[in-house]
Amino acid sequence: MSFDQMMIRYTAPTLCEIKSGNLFAVKNSDFSLRKFLSWREKLGHFGIRLLAVQARCKNILILAYNVCWVRMLLEDSFTRAYLSSKGYSGGEELSPDAFVTELKSRIKNSNSFPHEIGIILGYPITDVIEFDRNQGKASKYCGYWKSYSNVEGAKKCQCLYKDCSGKCCQMFEEGRSLSQIIKEYKKAVKAA
């Protein structure tokens, strides 16, 4: 799979505004800084920030997130209290940029992965907390994330994300632009 194909496949749900963020790993040998910068500029026009972080596992992690959506997620008092308990500062004023900067630092410098990144990825805060509390064990369902409560909701989301990625990849292979992909995907969803 080319770098461009990976970008479409793994960012499609965020691009089409059905998911607040996506995270995926790219082997160092498959990463193209030139293409990454091009994608960052393209996605920026749609309110999506793109960040590349060199992980300890010798892969590059790429995080794509909708800034406005993440800002709304961070306004939730329950989410802020959880992040405060994890050592994030900012209280009422925790911005997406500050949160992502701290996450990036924790990914690069910590021996453990900051699973609170699930907040940016749109996972239910209760599942993020339960994953942390249970060290990833005892979930009721495992799809895009480990669900501890709403299994049917998690399954529905997984189907939606897979369908979105598949349709967007197909349109990309047919030569459509990002704007066309978004417009056609939304039109198809509305018609369904």
N, CA and C of each residue as an Amber inpcrd file, in Angstrom:
protein
   576
   0.8470000  -1.1730000   0.0000000   0.0000000   0.0000000   0.0000000
   0.8950000   1.2390000   0.0000000   0.6210000   2.1720000  -0.8920000
   1.4130000   3.3900000  -0.9760000   1.0950000   4.3110000   0.2100000
   1.9340000   5.3010000   0.4010000   1.7030000   6.2670000   1.4770000
   0.3730000   6.9930000   1.2550000   0.0810000   7.3850000   0.0210000
  -1.1790000   8.0600000  -0.2850000  -2.3780000   7.1650000   0.0360000
  -2.2960000   5.9010000  -0.3180000  -3.3830000   4.9650000  -0.0260000
  -3.5770000   4.8060000   1.4820000  -2.4670000   4.7570000   2.2290000
  -2.5690000   4.6680000   3.6890000  -3.2650000   5.9090000   4.2560000
  -2.8930000   7.0630000   3.7450000  -3.4790000   8.3040000   4.2480000
  -4.9930000   8.3140000   4.0390000  -5.4460000   7.9120000   2.8650000
  -6.8920000   7.8790000   2.6150000  -7.5570000   6.8270000   3.5020000
  -7.0270000   5.6240000   3.5070000  -7.6500000   4.5310000   4.2690000
  -7.7830000   4.8890000   5.7450000  -6.7210000   5.4340000   6.3230000
  -6.7090000   5.6270000   7.7660000  -7.2080000   6.9820000   8.2470000
  -7.3810000   7.9380000   7.3370000  -7.9210000   9.2290000   7.7690000
  -9.3440000   9.4650000   7.2710000  -9.8720000   8.5750000   6.4380000
 -11.1980000   8.7720000   5.8410000 -12.2910000   9.0790000   6.8610000
 -12.4250000   8.3300000   7.9680000 -13.5020000   8.6430000   8.9160000
 -13.3810000  10.0470000   9.5270000 -12.1740000  10.5330000   9.7010000
 -11.9890000  11.8970000  10.2090000 -12.2760000  12.9050000   9.1050000
 -11.7910000  12.6350000   7.9280000 -12.0170000  13.5060000   6.7760000
 -13.5100000  13.6640000   6.4890000 -14.2650000  12.5900000   6.6350000
 -15.7100000  12.6050000   6.3480000 -16.5520000  12.9850000   7.5600000
 -15.8900000  13.4050000   8.6320000 -16.5340000  13.9320000   9.8340000
 -17.4380000  12.9340000  10.5540000 -17.0090000  11.6560000  10.5670000
 -17.7380000  10.6690000  11.3720000 -16.8930000  10.1830000  12.5510000
 -15.6690000  10.6940000  12.6480000 -14.7520000  10.3200000  13.7280000
 -13.8730000  11.5340000  14.0100000 -13.5960000  11.7960000  15.2650000
 -12.8210000  12.9910000  15.6250000 -11.3400000  12.8730000  15.2890000
 -10.8080000  11.6600000  15.2540000  -9.3900000  11.4990000  14.9610000
  -9.0550000  10.0680000  14.6040000  -7.9120000   9.9120000  13.9640000
  -7.3910000   8.5950000  13.6080000  -5.9050000   8.5560000  13.9130000
  -5.4440000   7.3880000  14.2950000  -4.0330000   7.1580000  14.5830000
  -3.6160000   5.8760000  13.8960000  -2.4680000   5.9240000  13.1960000
  -1.9580000   4.7110000  12.5820000  -0.4370000   4.7750000  12.5040000
   0.1700000   3.6090000  12.3720000   1.6210000   3.5000000  12.3250000
   2.0820000   3.2540000  10.8940000   3.2090000   3.8690000  10.5640000
   3.8380000   3.6940000   9.2660000   5.2890000   3.2950000   9.5210000
   5.7440000   2.2660000   8.8220000   7.1530000   1.8890000   8.9430000
   8.0180000   3.0530000   8.4720000   9.1480000   3.2150000   9.1330000
  10.0670000   4.2880000   8.7280000  10.3650000   4.2350000   7.2380000
  10.5410000   3.0290000   6.7110000  10.8860000   2.8610000   5.2980000
   9.7490000   3.2620000   4.3590000   8.5110000   3.2900000   4.8630000
   7.3560000   3.6600000   4.0390000   6.9520000   5.1270000   4.1950000
   7.5870000   5.8160000   5.1430000   7.2250000   7.1990000   5.4180000
   7.8920000   8.1300000   4.4130000   7.1230000   9.0670000   3.8990000
   7.6380000  10.0740000   2.9830000   7.3450000  11.4480000   3.5680000
   8.3810000  12.1520000   3.9790000   8.1920000  13.4780000   4.5600000
   7.5500000  14.4160000   3.5510000   7.9660000  14.3570000   2.3090000
   7.4050000  15.2110000   1.2640000   5.8990000  14.9770000   1.1310000
   5.5090000  13.7140000   1.0670000   4.0860000  13.4050000   0.9400000
   3.3250000  13.7450000   2.2210000   3.9480000  13.4980000   3.3650000
   3.3120000  13.8420000   4.6340000   3.0020000  15.3350000   4.6860000
   3.9730000  16.1770000   4.3110000   3.7670000  17.6240000   4.3360000
   2.6790000  18.0450000   3.3520000   2.6280000  17.3950000   2.2140000
   1.5830000  17.6710000   1.2320000   0.2040000  17.3190000   1.8010000
   0.1030000  16.1440000   2.4410000  -1.1590000  15.7260000   3.0510000
  -1.5380000  16.6600000   4.1990000  -0.5590000  17.0980000   4.9670000
  -0.8530000  18.0020000   6.0820000  -1.4720000  19.3000000   5.5590000
  -0.9420000  19.7970000   4.4580000  -1.4990000  21.0110000   3.8680000
  -2.9170000  20.7540000   3.3400000  -3.1120000  19.6450000   2.6220000
  -4.4380000  19.3260000   2.0680000  -5.4790000  19.1730000   3.1680000
  -5.1530000  18.4010000   4.1970000  -6.1140000  18.1370000   5.2710000
  -6.3830000  19.3860000   6.1050000  -5.3930000  20.2600000   6.1790000
  -5.5650000  21.5110000   6.9110000  -6.7120000  22.3500000   6.3700000
  -6.9600000  22.2560000   5.0780000  -8.0700000  22.9930000   4.4600000
  -9.4310000  22.4940000   4.9580000  -9.4500000  21.3090000   5.5520000
 -10.6970000  20.7250000   6.0550000 -10.7630000  20.7490000   7.5860000
  -9.8660000  21.5340000   8.2160000  -9.8690000  21.6420000   9.6720000
  -9.2430000  20.4440000  10.3750000  -8.4380000  19.6850000   9.6490000
  -7.8000000  18.4920000  10.2130000  -6.3080000  18.7460000  10.3570000
  -5.8080000  18.5150000  11.5460000  -4.3640000  18.6310000  11.7900000
  -3.7440000  17.2570000  11.6400000  -2.5330000  17.2520000  11.1550000
  -1.7910000  16.0170000  10.9300000  -0.4610000  16.1360000  11.6480000
  -0.1430000  15.1170000  12.4200000   1.0680000  15.1180000  13.2240000
   1.7770000  13.7880000  13.0440000   3.0870000  13.8260000  12.9000000
   3.8890000  12.6030000  12.8250000   4.7950000  12.5560000  14.0470000
   4.8130000  11.4080000  14.7210000   5.6270000  11.2430000  15.9270000
   6.4620000   9.9810000  15.7820000   7.7640000  10.1210000  15.9530000
   8.6340000   8.9520000  15.9370000   8.4210000   8.1870000  17.2350000
   7.8900000   6.9890000  17.1220000   7.6030000   6.1790000  18.2990000
   8.8100000   5.3350000  18.6700000   8.8050000   4.8330000  19.8760000
   9.9040000   3.9810000  20.3430000   9.9690000   2.6590000  19.5980000
   8.8460000   2.2590000  19.0020000   8.8000000   0.9720000  18.3060000
   9.3760000   1.0630000  16.8890000  10.0540000   2.1310000  16.5890000
  10.7120000   2.3540000  15.2980000   9.7270000   2.5400000  14.1560000
   8.5020000   2.8550000  14.4840000   7.5120000   3.2620000  13.5020000
   7.2350000   4.7300000  13.7010000   6.6450000   5.3190000  12.7050000
   6.1720000   6.6850000  12.8390000   4.6680000   6.6060000  13.0290000
   4.1950000   7.2270000  14.0910000   2.7580000   7.2810000  14.3410000
   2.2220000   8.5520000  13.7000000   1.1420000   8.4140000  12.9600000
   0.5070000   9.5710000  12.3370000  -0.8540000   9.7670000  12.9940000
  -1.0530000  10.9620000  13.4970000  -2.3010000  11.3350000  14.1430000
  -2.9810000  12.4010000  13.2910000  -4.2060000  12.1190000  12.8850000
  -5.0360000  13.0930000  12.1700000  -6.2190000  13.3950000  13.0700000
  -6.5040000  14.6760000  13.3020000  -7.6270000  14.9990000  14.1760000
  -8.3090000  16.2950000  13.7540000  -9.6200000  16.3100000  13.9590000
 -10.4480000  17.4710000  13.6750000 -10.3640000  18.3930000  14.8850000
  -9.7510000  19.5420000  14.7100000  -9.4700000  20.4530000  15.8140000
 -10.7480000  20.8920000  16.5350000 -11.7650000  21.2710000  15.7920000
 -13.0110000  21.7380000  16.4220000 -13.6740000  20.6330000  17.2340000
 -13.6840000  19.4400000  16.6850000 -14.3220000  18.3160000  17.3710000
 -13.5620000  17.9830000  18.6600000 -12.2360000  17.9560000  18.5780000
 -11.4310000  17.6460000  19.7680000 -11.6110000  18.7350000  20.8200000
 -11.7190000  19.9840000  20.3820000 -11.9610000  21.0730000  21.3310000
 -13.2530000  20.8090000  22.1080000 -14.3110000  20.3870000  21.4060000
 -15.5830000  20.0810000  22.0810000 -15.4250000  18.9100000  23.0520000
 -14.6770000  17.8860000  22.6580000 -14.4650000  16.7400000  23.5490000
 -13.7410000  17.1610000  24.8210000 -12.7940000  18.0870000  24.6760000
 -12.0100000  18.5380000  25.8240000 -12.7780000  19.5020000  26.7260000
 -13.9170000  19.9930000  26.2670000 -14.7440000  20.8750000  27.0970000
 -15.5720000  20.1090000  28.1200000 -15.6730000  18.8030000  27.9480000
 -16.4490000  17.9780000  28.8700000 -15.7490000  17.9240000  30.2290000
 -16.4810000  18.2510000  31.2820000 -15.8780000  18.3190000  32.6260000
 -15.3800000  16.9530000  33.1050000 -16.0860000  15.8840000  32.7560000
 -15.6630000  14.5360000  33.1480000 -14.3330000  14.1830000  32.4690000
 -14.2140000  14.5350000  31.1940000 -12.9800000  14.2920000  30.4400000
 -11.8360000  15.1120000  31.0240000 -12.0920000  16.3770000  31.3230000
 -11.0450000  17.2310000  31.9080000 -10.5820000  16.6860000  33.2610000
 -11.5280000  16.1970000  34.0690000 -11.1630000  15.6410000  35.3760000
 -10.2780000  14.4110000  35.2030000 -10.6230000  13.5700000  34.2390000
  -9.8030000  12.3850000  33.9650000  -8.4020000  12.7940000  33.5240000
  -8.3170000  13.7330000  32.5960000  -7.0030000  14.1700000  32.1110000
  -6.1870000  14.8320000  33.2190000  -6.8500000  15.5660000  34.0820000
  -6.1670000  16.1660000  35.2300000  -5.5790000  15.0750000  36.1250000
  -6.3390000  13.9950000  36.3160000  -5.8420000  12.8830000  37.1380000
  -4.6490000  12.1840000  36.4900000  -4.5140000  12.3400000  35.1680000
  -3.3900000  11.7450000  34.4380000  -2.2080000  12.7080000  34.3300000
  -2.3300000  13.8850000  34.9590000  -1.2210000  14.8360000  34.9890000
  -1.2340000  15.8980000  33.9130000  -2.3270000  16.0310000  33.1980000
  -2.4190000  17.0860000  32.1890000  -2.8020000  18.3790000  32.8740000
  -2.1190000  19.4400000  32.5070000  -2.4420000  20.7340000  33.0940000
  -3.3380000  21.5030000  32.1270000  -3.9110000  22.5510000  32.5880000
  -4.7540000  23.3730000  31.7390000  -6.1630000  23.4920000  32.2540000
  -6.5880000  22.5320000  33.0660000  -7.9210000  22.5920000  33.6630000
  -8.9970000  22.9490000  32.6690000  -9.6540000  24.0850000  32.8980000
 -10.7500000  24.5440000  32.0380000 -10.2430000  24.9760000  30.6670000
  -8.9640000  25.2320000  30.5360000  -8.4230000  25.7950000  29.3020000
  -7.5650000  24.8180000  28.5020000  -7.7500000  23.5300000  28.6770000
  -6.9410000  22.5620000  27.9410000  -7.3480000  22.6030000  26.4700000
  -6.4440000  23.0990000  25.6380000  -6.7280000  23.2390000  24.2110000
  -6.2910000  21.9700000  23.4760000  -6.8370000  21.7460000  22.2820000
  -6.3730000  20.5960000  21.4900000  -4.8580000  20.6300000  21.2690000
  -4.3120000  21.8130000  20.9800000  -2.8740000  21.9110000  20.7380000
  -2.0590000  21.5340000  21.9660000  -2.4780000  22.0200000  23.1420000
  -1.7610000  21.6950000  24.3760000  -1.8610000  20.2020000  24.6790000
  -3.0400000  19.6330000  24.4860000  -3.2390000  18.2040000  24.7350000
  -2.3750000  17.3750000  23.7850000  -2.3820000  17.7210000  22.5140000
  -1.6010000  16.9710000  21.5200000  -0.1030000  17.1300000  21.7750000
   0.3260000  18.3150000  22.1600000   1.7510000  18.5270000  22.4740000
   2.1770000  17.6200000  23.6270000   1.3500000  17.5450000  24.6690000
   1.6610000  16.6790000  25.8090000   1.6260000  15.2100000  25.4080000
   0.6390000  14.8200000  24.5950000   0.5800000  13.4300000  24.1070000
   1.8410000  13.0780000  23.3220000   2.2580000  13.9710000  22.4520000
   3.4590000  13.7430000  21.6410000   4.6740000  13.5190000  22.5390000
   4.8020000  14.3420000  23.5630000   5.9060000  14.1970000  24.5050000
   5.8400000  12.8510000  25.2260000   4.6530000  12.4590000  25.6380000
   4.4930000  11.1850000  26.3450000   4.7710000   9.9930000  25.4220000
   4.3780000  10.0850000  24.1590000   4.6540000   9.0080000  23.2090000
   6.1590000   8.8530000  23.0230000   6.8550000   9.9710000  22.8890000
   8.2930000   9.9400000  22.6190000   9.1240000   9.5780000  23.8480000
   8.6740000  10.0020000  25.0300000   9.5450000   9.9270000  26.2020000
   9.1310000   8.9520000  27.2950000   7.9550000   8.3680000  27.1830000
   7.4770000   7.4960000  28.2480000   7.6730000   6.0320000  27.8760000
   7.8160000   5.2020000  28.9040000   7.9280000   3.7660000  28.6670000
   6.5770000   3.1250000  28.3870000   5.4960000   3.8340000  28.7360000
   4.1560000   3.3040000  28.4710000   3.4300000   4.2370000  27.5050000
   2.5270000   3.6670000  26.7430000   1.7910000   4.4430000  25.7580000
   0.6650000   5.2120000  26.4350000   0.4560000   6.4740000  26.0740000
  -0.6110000   7.2700000  26.6940000  -1.9840000   6.9260000  26.0950000
  -2.6700000   6.0000000  26.7040000  -3.9440000   5.5160000  26.1680000
  -5.0440000   6.5660000  26.1950000  -4.8010000   7.6710000  26.8830000
  -5.7730000   8.7530000  26.8570000  -5.8900000   9.3860000  25.4630000
  -5.0280000   8.9700000  24.5610000  -5.1420000   9.4040000  23.1660000
  -6.4880000   8.9630000  22.5870000  -7.1030000   7.9580000  23.1990000
  -8.4220000   7.5030000  22.7720000  -9.4580000   8.6060000  22.7850000
  -9.2460000   9.6340000  23.6000000 -10.1780000  10.7660000  23.6330000
 -10.1840000  11.4630000  22.2740000  -9.0060000  11.7240000  21.7330000
  -8.8990000  12.3630000  20.4160000  -9.4850000  11.4660000  19.3390000
  -9.3540000  10.1800000  19.5210000  -9.8200000   9.2290000  18.5110000
 -11.3290000   9.0110000  18.5680000 -11.9810000   9.6710000  19.5100000
 -13.4310000   9.6090000  19.5950000 -13.9710000   8.4030000  20.3330000
 -13.1170000   7.7220000  21.0710000 -13.5940000   6.5790000  21.8420000
 -14.3550000   7.1010000  23.0540000 -15.3930000   6.4040000  23.4780000
 -16.1340000   6.8620000  24.6640000 -15.2050000   6.9860000  25.8690000
 -15.3380000   8.0810000  26.5920000 -14.4570000   8.3420000  27.7330000
 -14.5250000   7.2120000  28.7560000 -15.7040000   6.5990000  28.9090000
 -15.8060000   5.4910000  29.8630000 -14.9460000   4.3120000  29.4180000
 -14.8550000   4.0650000  28.1110000 -14.0020000   2.9810000  27.6150000
 -12.5270000   3.3260000  27.7630000 -12.1800000   4.5890000  27.5540000
 -10.7870000   5.0200000  27.7390000 -10.3780000   4.7930000  29.1940000
 -11.2330000   5.1800000  30.1130000 -10.9390000   5.0280000  31.5440000
 -10.8740000   3.5520000  31.9370000 -11.8410000   2.7620000  31.4710000
 -11.8540000   1.3360000  31.8130000 -10.6660000   0.6010000  31.2060000
 -10.2480000   0.9800000  30.0030000  -9.0620000   0.3800000  29.4000000
  -7.8490000   0.6510000  30.2860000  -7.7230000   1.8920000  30.7270000
  -6.6200000   2.2880000  31.5960000  -6.6890000   1.5270000  32.9230000
  -7.8590000   1.4870000  33.5170000  -8.0580000   0.8330000  34.8160000
  -7.7890000  -0.6730000  34.7420000  -8.2120000  -1.3190000  33.6550000
  -8.0830000  -2.7750000  33.4980000  -6.8410000  -3.1990000  32.7190000
  -5.9910000  -2.2370000  32.4100000  -4.7620000  -2.4950000  31.6520000
  -5.0520000  -3.2430000  30.3480000  -6.1460000  -2.8570000  29.7090000
  -6.5120000  -3.4310000  28.4230000  -7.1780000  -4.7900000  28.4800000
  -7.4300000  -5.2900000  29.6470000  -8.0330000  -6.6200000  29.7950000
  -9.5190000  -6.5060000  30.1240000 -10.2040000  -7.6270000  30.0020000
 -11.5980000  -7.7940000  30.4260000 -12.6030000  -6.9350000  29.6580000
 -12.2840000  -6.5890000  28.4210000 -13.2560000  -5.8330000  27.6320000
 -14.3600000  -6.7680000  27.1620000 -15.5000000  -6.1800000  26.8070000
 -16.6270000  -6.9680000  26.3190000 -16.5770000  -7.1380000  24.8040000
 -15.8480000  -6.2420000  24.1360000 -15.7470000  -6.2980000  22.6720000
 -14.4810000  -5.5720000  22.2430000 -13.8200000  -6.1090000  21.2340000
 -12.6090000  -5.4730000  20.7150000 -12.7640000  -5.2740000  19.2100000
 -12.8180000  -4.0390000  18.8010000 -12.8770000  -3.6700000  17.3980000
 -11.8150000  -2.6070000  17.1680000 -12.2390000  -1.4060000  16.8160000
 -11.2900000  -0.2950000  16.6900000 -10.7390000   0.0870000  18.0570000
 -11.5140000  -0.1600000  19.0850000 -11.0790000   0.0470000  20.4650000
 -11.7200000  -1.0330000  21.3210000 -11.2510000  -1.1520000  22.5420000
 -11.8270000  -2.1240000  23.4710000 -13.0000000  -1.4700000  24.1840000
 -14.1640000  -2.0900000  24.0130000 -15.3820000  -1.5540000  24.5970000
 -15.6950000  -2.3070000  25.8940000 -16.0250000  -1.5380000  26.9150000
 -16.3410000  -2.1050000  28.2150000 -17.8190000  -1.9620000  28.5630000
 -18.5670000  -1.2340000  27.7350000 -19.9660000  -1.0210000  28.0830000
 -20.8970000  -1.1630000  26.8770000 -20.8290000  -0.2760000  25.9250000
 -21.7840000  -0.2420000  24.8230000 -21.2670000  -1.0400000  23.6200000
 -21.4010000  -2.3460000  23.6900000 -20.8880000  -3.2310000  22.6380000
 -21.5830000  -2.9710000  21.3080000 -22.8950000  -2.8330000  21.3260000
 -23.6330000  -2.6110000  20.0700000 -23.2290000  -1.2910000  19.4250000
 -23.0300000  -0.2770000  20.2300000 -22.5760000   1.0160000  19.7050000
 -21.1910000   0.9070000  19.0930000 -20.2980000   0.1700000  19.7380000
 -18.9460000  -0.0260000  19.2190000 -18.9750000  -0.7820000  17.8970000
 -19.8120000  -1.8140000  17.8060000 -19.9280000  -2.5780000  16.5630000
 -20.4710000  -1.7100000  15.4340000 -21.4600000  -0.8990000  15.7530000
 -22.0440000  -0.0110000  14.7530000 -20.9940000   0.9810000  14.2380000
 -20.2280000   1.5560000  15.1510000 -19.1580000   2.4870000  14.7600000
 -18.1300000   1.7970000  13.8790000 -17.7360000   0.5880000  14.2610000
 -16.7330000  -0.1450000  13.4910000 -17.2150000  -0.3510000  12.0510000
 -18.4540000  -0.7490000  11.8830000 -19.0010000  -0.9470000  10.5330000
 -19.0020000   0.3630000   9.7510000 -19.3880000   1.4380000  10.4030000
 -19.4250000   2.7480000   9.7710000 -18.0270000   3.1860000   9.3240000
 -17.0330000   3.0000000  10.1950000 -15.6640000   3.3940000   9.8640000
 -15.1070000   2.5670000   8.7050000 -15.3350000   1.2600000   8.7370000
 -14.8540000   0.3880000   7.6590000 -15.4970000   0.7430000   6.3280000
 -16.8120000   0.9740000   6.3680000 -17.5400000   1.3380000   5.1550000
 -17.0100000   2.6560000   4.5870000 -16.8110000   3.6310000   5.4420000
 -16.2960000   4.9310000   5.0260000 -14.9190000   4.7860000   4.3820000
 -14.0190000   4.0700000   5.0460000 -12.6670000   3.8840000   4.5010000
 -12.7070000   3.1900000   3.1510000 -13.5250000   2.1460000   3.0490000
 -13.6260000   1.4150000   1.7910000 -14.1310000   2.2770000   0.6530000
 -15.1940000   3.0270000   0.8980000 -15.7550000   3.8940000  -0.1370000
 -14.7830000   4.9980000  -0.5270000 -14.1340000   5.5970000   0.4610000
 -13.1860000   6.6760000   0.1720000 -11.9760000   6.1640000  -0.6000000
 -11.4910000   4.9910000  -0.2470000 -10.3620000   4.3990000  -0.9780000
 -10.7450000   4.1520000  -2.4350000 -11.9400000   3.6380000  -2.6380000
 -12.4050000   3.3680000  -3.9950000 -12.4790000   4.6710000  -4.8040000
 -13.0500000   5.7080000  -4.2180000 -13.1510000   6.9870000  -4.9250000
 -11.7710000   7.5820000  -5.2040000 -10.8440000   7.4150000  -4.2520000
  -9.4830000   7.9200000  -4.4340000  -8.8050000   7.2020000  -5.6000000
  -8.9690000   5.8800000  -5.6530000  -8.3810000   5.0890000  -6.7450000
  -8.9840000   5.4710000  -8.0960000 -10.2320000   5.9440000  -8.0860000
 -10.8930000   6.3800000  -9.3160000 -10.4720000   7.7950000  -9.7170000
  -9.6330000   8.4310000  -8.8910000  -9.0770000   9.7310000  -9.2500000
  -9.7910000  10.9470000  -8.6990000 -10.7120000  10.7520000  -7.7700000
 -11.4330000  11.8950000  -7.2190000 -10.5530000  12.6790000  -6.2390000
 -10.8060000  13.9670000  -6.1550000 -10.0840000  14.8360000  -5.2160000
 -10.6570000  14.6380000  -3.8170000  -9.9760000  15.1700000  -2.8130000
 -10.4760000  15.0690000  -1.4410000 -11.8390000  15.7350000  -1.3020000
 -12.0000000  16.8990000  -1.9140000 -13.2940000  17.5860000  -1.8530000
 -14.3950000  16.7370000  -2.4670000 -14.1110000  16.1230000  -3.5940000
 -15.1040000  15.2700000  -4.2470000 -15.4240000  14.0510000  -3.3930000
 -14.4030000  13.4660000  -2.7910000 -14.6040000  12.2860000  -1.9420000
 -15.5390000  12.6220000  -0.7760000 -15.2580000  13.7330000  -0.1030000
 -16.0780000  14.1360000   1.0370000 -17.5180000  14.3920000   0.5880000
 -17.6600000  15.1600000  -0.4690000 -18.9910000  15.5070000  -0.9680000
 -19.7680000  14.2510000  -1.3670000 -19.1370000  13.3450000  -2.1040000
 -19.8240000  12.1390000  -2.5680000 -20.1300000  11.1850000  -1.4190000
 -19.2310000  11.0990000  -0.4530000 -19.4930000  10.2270000   0.6940000
 -20.7020000  10.7520000   1.4800000 -20.7110000  12.0390000   1.7530000
 -21.8230000  12.6300000   2.5080000 -23.1390000  12.4870000   1.7410000
 -23.0860000  12.6450000   0.4390000 -24.2810000  12.4930000  -0.3900000
 -24.8040000  11.0600000  -0.3180000 -23.8980000  10.0910000  -0.3740000
 -24.2810000   8.6770000  -0.2970000 -24.8930000   8.3370000   1.0570000
 -24.3380000   8.8910000   2.1200000 -24.8490000   8.6390000   3.4670000
 -26.2450000   9.2350000   3.6080000 -26.4090000  10.4240000   3.0950000
 -27.7050000  11.1040000   3.1830000 -28.7800000  10.3340000   2.4090000
 -28.3790000   9.7610000   1.2840000 -29.3400000   9.0270000   0.4440000
 -29.6990000   7.6740000   1.0310000 -28.8390000   7.1280000   1.8860000
 -29.0620000   5.7710000   2.4250000 -30.1650000   5.7090000   3.4530000
